[in-house]
Short mmCIF file of C-alpha atoms and ligand atoms in Angstrom, two decimals:
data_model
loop_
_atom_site.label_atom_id
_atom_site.label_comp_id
_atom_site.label_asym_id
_atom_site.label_seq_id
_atom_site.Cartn_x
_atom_site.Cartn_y
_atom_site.Cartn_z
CA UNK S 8 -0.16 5.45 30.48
CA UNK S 9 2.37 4.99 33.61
CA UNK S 10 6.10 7.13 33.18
CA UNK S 11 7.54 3.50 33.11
CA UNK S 12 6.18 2.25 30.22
CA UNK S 13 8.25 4.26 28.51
CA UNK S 14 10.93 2.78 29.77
CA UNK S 15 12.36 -1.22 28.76
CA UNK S 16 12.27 -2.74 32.29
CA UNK S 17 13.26 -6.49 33.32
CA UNK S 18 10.00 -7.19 32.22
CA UNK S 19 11.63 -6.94 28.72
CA UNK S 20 14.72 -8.95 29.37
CA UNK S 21 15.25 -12.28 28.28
CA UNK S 22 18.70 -12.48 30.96
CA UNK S 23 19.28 -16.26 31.46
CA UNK S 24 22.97 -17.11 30.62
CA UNK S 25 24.08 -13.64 30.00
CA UNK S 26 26.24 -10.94 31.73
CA UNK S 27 24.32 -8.48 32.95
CA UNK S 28 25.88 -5.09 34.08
CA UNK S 29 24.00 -4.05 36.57
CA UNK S 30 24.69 -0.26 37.87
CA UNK S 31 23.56 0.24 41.56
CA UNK S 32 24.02 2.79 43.94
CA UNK S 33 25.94 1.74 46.95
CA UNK S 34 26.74 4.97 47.70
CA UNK S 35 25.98 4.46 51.54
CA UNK S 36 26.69 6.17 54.61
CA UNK S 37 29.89 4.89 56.60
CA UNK S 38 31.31 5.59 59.89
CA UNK S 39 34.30 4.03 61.27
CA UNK S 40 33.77 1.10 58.63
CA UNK S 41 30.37 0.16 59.61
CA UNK S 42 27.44 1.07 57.13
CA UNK S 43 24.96 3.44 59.40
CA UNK S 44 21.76 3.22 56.82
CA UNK S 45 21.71 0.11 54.40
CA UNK S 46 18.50 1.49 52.58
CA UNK S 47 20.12 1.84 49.19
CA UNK S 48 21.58 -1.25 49.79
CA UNK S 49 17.76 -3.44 50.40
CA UNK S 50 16.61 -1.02 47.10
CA UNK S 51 18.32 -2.98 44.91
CA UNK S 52 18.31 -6.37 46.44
CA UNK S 53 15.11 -7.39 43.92
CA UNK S 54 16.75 -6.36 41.34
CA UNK S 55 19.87 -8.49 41.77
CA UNK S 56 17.74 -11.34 43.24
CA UNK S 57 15.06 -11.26 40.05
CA UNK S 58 18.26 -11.37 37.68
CA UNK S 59 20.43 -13.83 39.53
CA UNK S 60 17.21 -16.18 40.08
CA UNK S 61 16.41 -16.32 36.21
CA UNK S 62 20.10 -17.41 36.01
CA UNK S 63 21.90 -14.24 34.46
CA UNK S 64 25.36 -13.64 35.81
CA UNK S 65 25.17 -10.40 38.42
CA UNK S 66 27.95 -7.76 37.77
CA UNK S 67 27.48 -4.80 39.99
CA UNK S 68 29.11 -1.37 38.59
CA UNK S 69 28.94 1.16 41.76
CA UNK S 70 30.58 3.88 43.27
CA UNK S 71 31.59 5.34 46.16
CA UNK S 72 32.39 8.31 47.69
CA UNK S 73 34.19 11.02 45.34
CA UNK S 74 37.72 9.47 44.97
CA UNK S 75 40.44 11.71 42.98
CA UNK S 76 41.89 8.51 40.92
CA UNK S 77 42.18 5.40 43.09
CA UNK S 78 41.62 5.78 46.73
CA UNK S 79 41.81 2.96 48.82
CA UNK S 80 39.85 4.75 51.70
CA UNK S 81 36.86 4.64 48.94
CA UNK S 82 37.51 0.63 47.57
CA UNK S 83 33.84 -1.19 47.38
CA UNK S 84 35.29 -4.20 48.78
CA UNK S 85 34.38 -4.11 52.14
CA UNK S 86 30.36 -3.08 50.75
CA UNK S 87 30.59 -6.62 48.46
CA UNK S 88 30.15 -8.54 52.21
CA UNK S 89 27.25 -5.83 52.79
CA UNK S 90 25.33 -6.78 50.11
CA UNK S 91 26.32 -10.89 50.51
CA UNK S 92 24.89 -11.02 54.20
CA UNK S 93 21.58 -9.10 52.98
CA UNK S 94 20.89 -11.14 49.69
CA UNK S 95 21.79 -14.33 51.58
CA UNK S 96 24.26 -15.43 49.02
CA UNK S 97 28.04 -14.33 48.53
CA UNK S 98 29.30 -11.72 46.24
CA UNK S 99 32.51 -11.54 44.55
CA UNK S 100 34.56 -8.45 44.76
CA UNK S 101 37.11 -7.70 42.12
CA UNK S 102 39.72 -5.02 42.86
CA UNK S 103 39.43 -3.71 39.11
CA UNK S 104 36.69 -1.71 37.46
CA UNK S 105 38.12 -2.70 33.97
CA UNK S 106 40.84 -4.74 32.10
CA UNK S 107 42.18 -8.17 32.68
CA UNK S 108 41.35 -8.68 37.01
CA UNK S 109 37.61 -7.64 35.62
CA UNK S 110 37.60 -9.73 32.73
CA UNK S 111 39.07 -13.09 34.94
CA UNK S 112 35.96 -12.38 37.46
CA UNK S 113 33.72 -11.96 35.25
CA UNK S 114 35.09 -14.88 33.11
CA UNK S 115 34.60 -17.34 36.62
CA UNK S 116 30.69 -16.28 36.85
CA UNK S 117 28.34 -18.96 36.63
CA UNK S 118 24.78 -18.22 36.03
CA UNK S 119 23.30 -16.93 39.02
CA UNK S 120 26.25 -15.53 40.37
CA UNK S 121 26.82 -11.91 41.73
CA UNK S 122 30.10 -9.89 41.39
CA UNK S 123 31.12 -6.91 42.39
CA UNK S 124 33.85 -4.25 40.45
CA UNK S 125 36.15 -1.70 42.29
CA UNK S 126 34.55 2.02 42.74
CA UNK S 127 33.98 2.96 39.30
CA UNK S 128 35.16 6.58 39.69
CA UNK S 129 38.44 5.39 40.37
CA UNK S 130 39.25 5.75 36.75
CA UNK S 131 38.53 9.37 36.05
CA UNK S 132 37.15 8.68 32.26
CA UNK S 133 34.03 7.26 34.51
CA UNK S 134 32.75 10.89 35.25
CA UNK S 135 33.86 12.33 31.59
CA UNK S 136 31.66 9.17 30.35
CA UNK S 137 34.33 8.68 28.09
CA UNK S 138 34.07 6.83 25.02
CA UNK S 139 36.79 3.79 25.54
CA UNK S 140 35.56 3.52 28.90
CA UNK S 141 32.41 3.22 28.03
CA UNK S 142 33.53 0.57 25.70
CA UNK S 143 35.72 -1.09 28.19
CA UNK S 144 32.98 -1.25 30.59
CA UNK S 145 30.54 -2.61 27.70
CA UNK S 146 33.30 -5.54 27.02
CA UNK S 147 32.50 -7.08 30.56
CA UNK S 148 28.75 -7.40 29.91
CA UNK S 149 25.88 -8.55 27.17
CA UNK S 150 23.06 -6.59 29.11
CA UNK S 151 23.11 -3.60 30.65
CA UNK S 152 20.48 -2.85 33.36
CA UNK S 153 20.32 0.50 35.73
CA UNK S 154 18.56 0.42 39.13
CA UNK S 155 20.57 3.64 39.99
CA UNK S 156 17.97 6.50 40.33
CA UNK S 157 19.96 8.07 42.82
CA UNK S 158 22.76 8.11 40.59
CA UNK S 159 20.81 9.12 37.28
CA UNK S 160 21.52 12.86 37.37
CA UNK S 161 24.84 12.05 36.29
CA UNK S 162 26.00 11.65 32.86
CA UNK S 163 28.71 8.63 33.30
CA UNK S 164 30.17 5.98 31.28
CA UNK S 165 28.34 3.44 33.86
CA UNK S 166 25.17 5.81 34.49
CA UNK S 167 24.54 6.78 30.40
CA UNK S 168 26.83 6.05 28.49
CA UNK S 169 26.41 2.27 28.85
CA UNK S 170 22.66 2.91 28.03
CA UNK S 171 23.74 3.30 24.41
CA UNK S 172 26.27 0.71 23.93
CA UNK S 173 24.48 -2.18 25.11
CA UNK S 174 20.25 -3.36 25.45
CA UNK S 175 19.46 -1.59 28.24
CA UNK S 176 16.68 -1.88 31.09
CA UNK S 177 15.14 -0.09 33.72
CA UNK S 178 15.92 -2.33 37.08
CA UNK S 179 13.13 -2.68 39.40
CA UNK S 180 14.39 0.03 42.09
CA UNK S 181 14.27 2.68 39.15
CA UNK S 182 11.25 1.75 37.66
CA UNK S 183 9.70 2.03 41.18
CA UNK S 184 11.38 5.29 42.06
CA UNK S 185 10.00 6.97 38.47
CA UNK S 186 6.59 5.46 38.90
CA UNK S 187 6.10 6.66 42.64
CA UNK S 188 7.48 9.83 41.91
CA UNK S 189 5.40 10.62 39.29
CA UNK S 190 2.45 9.46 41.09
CA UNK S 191 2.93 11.51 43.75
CA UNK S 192 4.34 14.92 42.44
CA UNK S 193 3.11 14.93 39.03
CA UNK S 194 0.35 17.27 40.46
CA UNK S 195 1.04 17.74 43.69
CA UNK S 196 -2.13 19.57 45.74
CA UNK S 197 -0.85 22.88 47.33
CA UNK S 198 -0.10 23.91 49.16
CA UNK S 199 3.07 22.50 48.44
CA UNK S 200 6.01 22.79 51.01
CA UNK S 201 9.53 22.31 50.36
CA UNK S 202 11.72 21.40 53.62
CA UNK S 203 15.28 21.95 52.09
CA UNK S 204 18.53 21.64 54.54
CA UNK S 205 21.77 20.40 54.99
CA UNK S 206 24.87 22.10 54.83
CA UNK S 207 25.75 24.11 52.05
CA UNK S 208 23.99 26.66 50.36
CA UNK S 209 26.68 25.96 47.20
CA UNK S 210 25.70 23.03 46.60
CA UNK S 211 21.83 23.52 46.28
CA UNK S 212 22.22 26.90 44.54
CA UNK S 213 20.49 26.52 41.53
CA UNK S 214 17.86 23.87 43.24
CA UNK S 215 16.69 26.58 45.67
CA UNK S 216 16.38 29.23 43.12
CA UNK S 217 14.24 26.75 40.70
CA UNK S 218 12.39 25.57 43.35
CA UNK S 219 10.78 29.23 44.90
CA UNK S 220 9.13 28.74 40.97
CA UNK S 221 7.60 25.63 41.61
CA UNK S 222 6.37 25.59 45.70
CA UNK S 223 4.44 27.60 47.95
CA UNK S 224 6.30 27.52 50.77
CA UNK S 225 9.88 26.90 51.21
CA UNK S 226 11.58 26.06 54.51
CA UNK S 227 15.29 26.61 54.63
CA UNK S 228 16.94 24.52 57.44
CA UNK S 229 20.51 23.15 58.66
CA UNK S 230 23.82 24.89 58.00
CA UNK S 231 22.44 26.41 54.63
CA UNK S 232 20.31 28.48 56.73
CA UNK S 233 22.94 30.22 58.59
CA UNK S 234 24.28 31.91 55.16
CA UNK S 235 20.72 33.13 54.37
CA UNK S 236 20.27 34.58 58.03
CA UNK S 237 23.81 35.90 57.64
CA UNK S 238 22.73 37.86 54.48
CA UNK S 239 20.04 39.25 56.30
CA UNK S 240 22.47 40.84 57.92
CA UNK S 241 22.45 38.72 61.44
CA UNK S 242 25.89 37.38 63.06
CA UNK S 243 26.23 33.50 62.93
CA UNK S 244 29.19 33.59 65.28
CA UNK S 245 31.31 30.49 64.75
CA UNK S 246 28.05 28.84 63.02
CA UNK S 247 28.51 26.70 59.46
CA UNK S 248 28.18 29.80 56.61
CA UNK S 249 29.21 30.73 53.65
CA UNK S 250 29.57 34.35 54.12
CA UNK S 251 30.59 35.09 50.27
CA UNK S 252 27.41 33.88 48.64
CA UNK S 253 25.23 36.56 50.73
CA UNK S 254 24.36 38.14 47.79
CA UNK S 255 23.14 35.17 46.13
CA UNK S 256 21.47 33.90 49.05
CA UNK S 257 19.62 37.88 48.79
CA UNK S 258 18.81 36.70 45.16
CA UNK S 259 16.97 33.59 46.08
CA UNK S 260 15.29 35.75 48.34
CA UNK S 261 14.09 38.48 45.63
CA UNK S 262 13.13 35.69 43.51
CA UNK S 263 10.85 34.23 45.89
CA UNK S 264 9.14 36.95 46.48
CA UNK S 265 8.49 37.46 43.10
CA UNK S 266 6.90 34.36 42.57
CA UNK S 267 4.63 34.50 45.72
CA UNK S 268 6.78 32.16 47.68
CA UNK S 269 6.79 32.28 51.27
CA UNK S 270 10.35 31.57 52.91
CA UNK S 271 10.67 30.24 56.20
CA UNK S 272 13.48 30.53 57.92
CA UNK S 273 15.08 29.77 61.64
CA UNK S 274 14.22 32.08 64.17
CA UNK S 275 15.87 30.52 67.37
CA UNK S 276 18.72 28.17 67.60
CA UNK S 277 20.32 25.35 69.70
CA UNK S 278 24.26 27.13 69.70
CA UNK S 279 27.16 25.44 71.27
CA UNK S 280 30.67 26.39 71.42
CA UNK S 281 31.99 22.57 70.91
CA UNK S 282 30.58 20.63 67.82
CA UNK S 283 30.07 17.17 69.52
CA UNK S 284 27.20 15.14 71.19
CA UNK S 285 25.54 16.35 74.27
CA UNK S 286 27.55 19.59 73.80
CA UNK S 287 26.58 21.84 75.97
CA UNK S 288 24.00 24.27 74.20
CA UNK S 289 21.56 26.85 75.06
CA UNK S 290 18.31 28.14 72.87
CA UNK S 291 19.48 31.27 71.35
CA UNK S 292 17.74 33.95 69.31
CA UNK S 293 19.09 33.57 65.65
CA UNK S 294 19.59 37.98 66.83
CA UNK S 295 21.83 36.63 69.85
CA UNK S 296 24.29 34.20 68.68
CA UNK S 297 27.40 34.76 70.58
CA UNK S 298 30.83 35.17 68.01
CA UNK S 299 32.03 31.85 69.67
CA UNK S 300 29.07 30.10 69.04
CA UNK S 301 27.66 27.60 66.74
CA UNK S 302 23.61 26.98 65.73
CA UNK S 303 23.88 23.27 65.54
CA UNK S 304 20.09 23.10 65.43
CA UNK S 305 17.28 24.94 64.87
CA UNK S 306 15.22 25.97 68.00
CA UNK S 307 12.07 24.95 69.74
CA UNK S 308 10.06 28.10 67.81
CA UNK S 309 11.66 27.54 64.79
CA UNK S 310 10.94 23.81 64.78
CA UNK S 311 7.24 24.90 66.33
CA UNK S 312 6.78 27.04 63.34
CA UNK S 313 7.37 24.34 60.80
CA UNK S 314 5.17 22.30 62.35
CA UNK S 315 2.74 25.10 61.94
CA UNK S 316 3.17 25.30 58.43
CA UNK S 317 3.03 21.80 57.82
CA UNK S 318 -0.45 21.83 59.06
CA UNK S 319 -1.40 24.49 55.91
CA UNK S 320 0.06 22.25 53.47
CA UNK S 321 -1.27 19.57 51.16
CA UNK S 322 2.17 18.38 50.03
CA UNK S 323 5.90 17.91 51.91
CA UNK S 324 9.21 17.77 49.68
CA UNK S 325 11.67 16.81 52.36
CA UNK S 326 15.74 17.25 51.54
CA UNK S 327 17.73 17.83 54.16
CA UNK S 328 18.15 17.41 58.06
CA UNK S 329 17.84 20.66 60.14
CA UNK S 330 20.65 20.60 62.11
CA UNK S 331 23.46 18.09 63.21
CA UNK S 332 20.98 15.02 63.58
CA UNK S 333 23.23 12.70 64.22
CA UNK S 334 24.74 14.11 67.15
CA UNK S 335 21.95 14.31 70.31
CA UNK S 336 20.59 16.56 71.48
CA UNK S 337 21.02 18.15 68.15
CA UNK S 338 18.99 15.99 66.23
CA UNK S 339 15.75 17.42 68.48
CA UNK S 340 14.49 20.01 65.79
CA UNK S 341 14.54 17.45 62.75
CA UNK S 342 13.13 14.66 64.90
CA UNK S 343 9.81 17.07 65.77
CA UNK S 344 9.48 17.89 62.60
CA UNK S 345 9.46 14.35 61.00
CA UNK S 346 6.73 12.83 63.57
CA UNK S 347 5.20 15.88 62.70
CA UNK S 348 4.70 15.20 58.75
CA UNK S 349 4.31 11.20 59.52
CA UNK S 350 1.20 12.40 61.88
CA UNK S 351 -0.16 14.21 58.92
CA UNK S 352 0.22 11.94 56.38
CA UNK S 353 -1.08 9.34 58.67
CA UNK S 354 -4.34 11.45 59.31
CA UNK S 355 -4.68 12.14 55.44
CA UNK S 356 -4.15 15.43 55.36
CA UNK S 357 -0.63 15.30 53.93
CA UNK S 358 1.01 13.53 50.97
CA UNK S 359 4.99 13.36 52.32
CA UNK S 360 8.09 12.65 50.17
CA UNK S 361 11.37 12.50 51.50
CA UNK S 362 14.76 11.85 49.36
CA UNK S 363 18.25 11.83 50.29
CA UNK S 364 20.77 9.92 52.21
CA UNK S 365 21.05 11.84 55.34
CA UNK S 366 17.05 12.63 55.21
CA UNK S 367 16.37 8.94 54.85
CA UNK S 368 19.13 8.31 57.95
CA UNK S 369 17.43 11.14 59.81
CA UNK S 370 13.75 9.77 58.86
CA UNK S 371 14.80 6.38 60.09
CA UNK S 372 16.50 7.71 63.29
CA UNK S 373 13.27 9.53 64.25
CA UNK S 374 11.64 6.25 63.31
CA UNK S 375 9.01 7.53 60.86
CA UNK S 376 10.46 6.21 57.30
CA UNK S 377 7.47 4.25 57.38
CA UNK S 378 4.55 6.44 57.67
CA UNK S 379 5.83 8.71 55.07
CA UNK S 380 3.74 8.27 51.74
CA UNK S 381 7.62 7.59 49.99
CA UNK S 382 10.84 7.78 50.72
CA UNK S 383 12.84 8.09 47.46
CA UNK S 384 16.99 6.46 48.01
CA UNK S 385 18.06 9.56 45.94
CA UNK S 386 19.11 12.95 46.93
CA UNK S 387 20.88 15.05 44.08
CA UNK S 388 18.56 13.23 41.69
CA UNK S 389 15.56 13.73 43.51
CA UNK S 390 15.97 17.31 43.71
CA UNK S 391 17.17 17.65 40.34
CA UNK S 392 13.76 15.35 39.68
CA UNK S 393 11.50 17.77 41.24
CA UNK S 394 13.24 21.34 39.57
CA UNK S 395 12.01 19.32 36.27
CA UNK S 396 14.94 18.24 34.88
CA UNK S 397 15.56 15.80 32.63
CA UNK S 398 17.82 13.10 34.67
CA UNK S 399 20.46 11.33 31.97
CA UNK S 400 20.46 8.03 33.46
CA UNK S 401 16.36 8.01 32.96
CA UNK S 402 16.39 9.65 29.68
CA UNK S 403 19.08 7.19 28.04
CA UNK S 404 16.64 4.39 29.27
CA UNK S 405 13.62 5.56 27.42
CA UNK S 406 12.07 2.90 24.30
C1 3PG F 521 24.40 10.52 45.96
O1 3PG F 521 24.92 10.12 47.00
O2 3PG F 521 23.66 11.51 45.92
C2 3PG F 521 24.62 9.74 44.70
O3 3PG F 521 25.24 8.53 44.98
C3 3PG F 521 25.44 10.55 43.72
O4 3PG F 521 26.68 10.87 44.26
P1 3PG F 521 27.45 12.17 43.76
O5 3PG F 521 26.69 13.35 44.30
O6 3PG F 521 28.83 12.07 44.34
O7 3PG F 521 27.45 12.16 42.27
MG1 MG F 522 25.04 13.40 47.27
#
């Protein structure tokens, strides 16, 4: 039996006529206004087309960014025309999540039409998944469908606690993200290899020290590397670190160890004393960064030696860029490493997963999304996915 039958999808929804809540992530990446990777955007385009085409009434429940109260830096409104120009029909924007500016939107849908509400983390019950919230939220809607995997290890009012107020559904974007990852990592073939970067080790603590449990090689890239190579003792000049978890970092280590996992770290560097494109860099010995230099990459061996290992694995888990990918020439160590695992899993001798928005940008960038065996729109979740954890959002959706 497939993972999603265990879940009420669509399939289950009788929708016509009704107000369906429909919680997306549009949680995109955006630089100077302009949305720089649109793929969680075209994930849940079926979903919204399957519901508005059977003639339910569309009300998207996002957020964006992480906004302390309201924020108009963070509003959704200019994302409502970035979903209209890709579904080829307009969406409404209201400037309320809740209350009467809602309820008058919601009250001028007609069936088939799409709406969006303001950032739902601008009212901070949202994150507490607070009860009258919750209840607020359930007032706008008769259906209540999620298609937000990359939002479903988060226990919110619009994320889970929805899930229990109203008869809720699976959307097609998170029934496909459950089934594919469970196809593919349910029992992965090892050797598996974990590629985990980005920039802080904080924020992947507890990730990295599940995951040395579960893989057989882990690769530790981007700025999170620096504060591992740091507790090794090494200077990171001027490089991303952070110098006071050293002794955790030395704990993740230990642990590996213990468990037979082999850690790969960066041996070389591309360091620069100016954090900008085409900065001008030099390949550095991770044993010779100079104290006013940064590693915005990781180096020609280091990338080499990746590649390396890819070519003993069975199995890629890919969070994380390696270095600053999207400023050139600092993107060069990521790039390699991509084409790399697409050439493998091309060939048939790897099964690759990426997840996460930057990886996805950075997959995209190298132009290799594609030949990946799946690319997952979720980061956190996807991580939190493959430690084992039980995600909220899925686990409120079960029959
Ligand atoms: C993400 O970007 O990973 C999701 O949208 C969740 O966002 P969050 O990490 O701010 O909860
Ligand atoms: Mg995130």
């Amino acid at each position: 039996m497939s993972e999603a039958s265990a879940f009420r999808t669509l399939d289950d929804a009788d929708v016509a006529n009704k107000r369906v809540l429909v919680r997306v992530d549009l949680n995109v990446p955006v630089d100077n206004g302009k949305v720089t990777d649109d793929t969680r955007i075209q994930a849940v385009l079926p979903t919204i087309r399957e519901i508005s085409e059977k003639g339910g009434k569309v009300i998207l429940l996002a957020h964006f960014g992480r906004p302390k109260g309201e924020d108009p830096t963070l509003s959704l409104a200019p994302i409502a025309g970035e979903v209209a120009s890709r579904l080829g029909k307009p969406v409404a924007f209201a400037p309320a999540t809740i209350g009467p500016v809602a309820e008058a939107a919601v009250a001028k849908l007609q069936p088939g039409d799409v709406l969006l509400l303001e950032n739902t983390r601008f009212d901070k019950r949202e994150e507490k998944n607070d009860s009258d919230f919750v209840a607020a939220l359930a007032g706008l809607g008769d259906l209540y469908v999620n298609d937000a995997f990359a939002t479903a290890h988060r226990a919110h009012a619009s994320t889970e606690g929805l899930a229990h107020k109203l008869p809720a559904y699976a959307g097609r974007c998170m029934q496909e993200e459950i089934e594919a990852l469970a196809k593919a990592l349910e029992k992965p073939e090892r050797p598996v290899l974990a590629v985990v970067g980005g920039a802080k080790v904080s924020s992947k603590l507890e990730l990295l020290g599940n995951l040395v449990a579960k893989v057989d090689i882990l690769v530790i890239g981007g700025g999170m590397a620096n504060t591992f190579l740091a507790a090794q003792g090494k200077d990171v000049g001027k490089s991303l670190c952070e110098h006071d978890l050293a002794g955790t970092a030395r704990e993740i280590l230990e642990k590996a160890k213990a468990a037979g996992c082999e850690v790969v770290l960066p041996v070389d560097a591309l360091a620069a004393t100016e954090f900008k494109a085409n900065a001008p860099h030099r390949v550095a010995s991770v044993d010779d960064i100079k104290a006013d230099e940064m590693m915005l990459d990781a180096g020609p061996a280091s990338a080499a030696n990746v590649v390396a290992k890819l070519k003993t694995a069975r199995t890629v888990v890919w969070n994380g860029p390696f270095g600053a990918f999207e400023l050139p020439p600092f993107d060069t160590a990521t790039v390699a490493v991509a084409k790399a695992a697409a050439e493998l899993t091309d060939a048939g001798k790897l099964l690759s997963v990426a997840g996460g928005g930057d990886t996805v940008a950075a997959l995209n960038h190298a132009g290799v999304a594609d030949h990946f065996t799946y690319v997952s729109t979720a980061g956190g979740a996807f991580l939190e996915w493959l430690e084992g954890k039980a995600l909220p959002g899925v686990e409120a959706l079960r029959r």
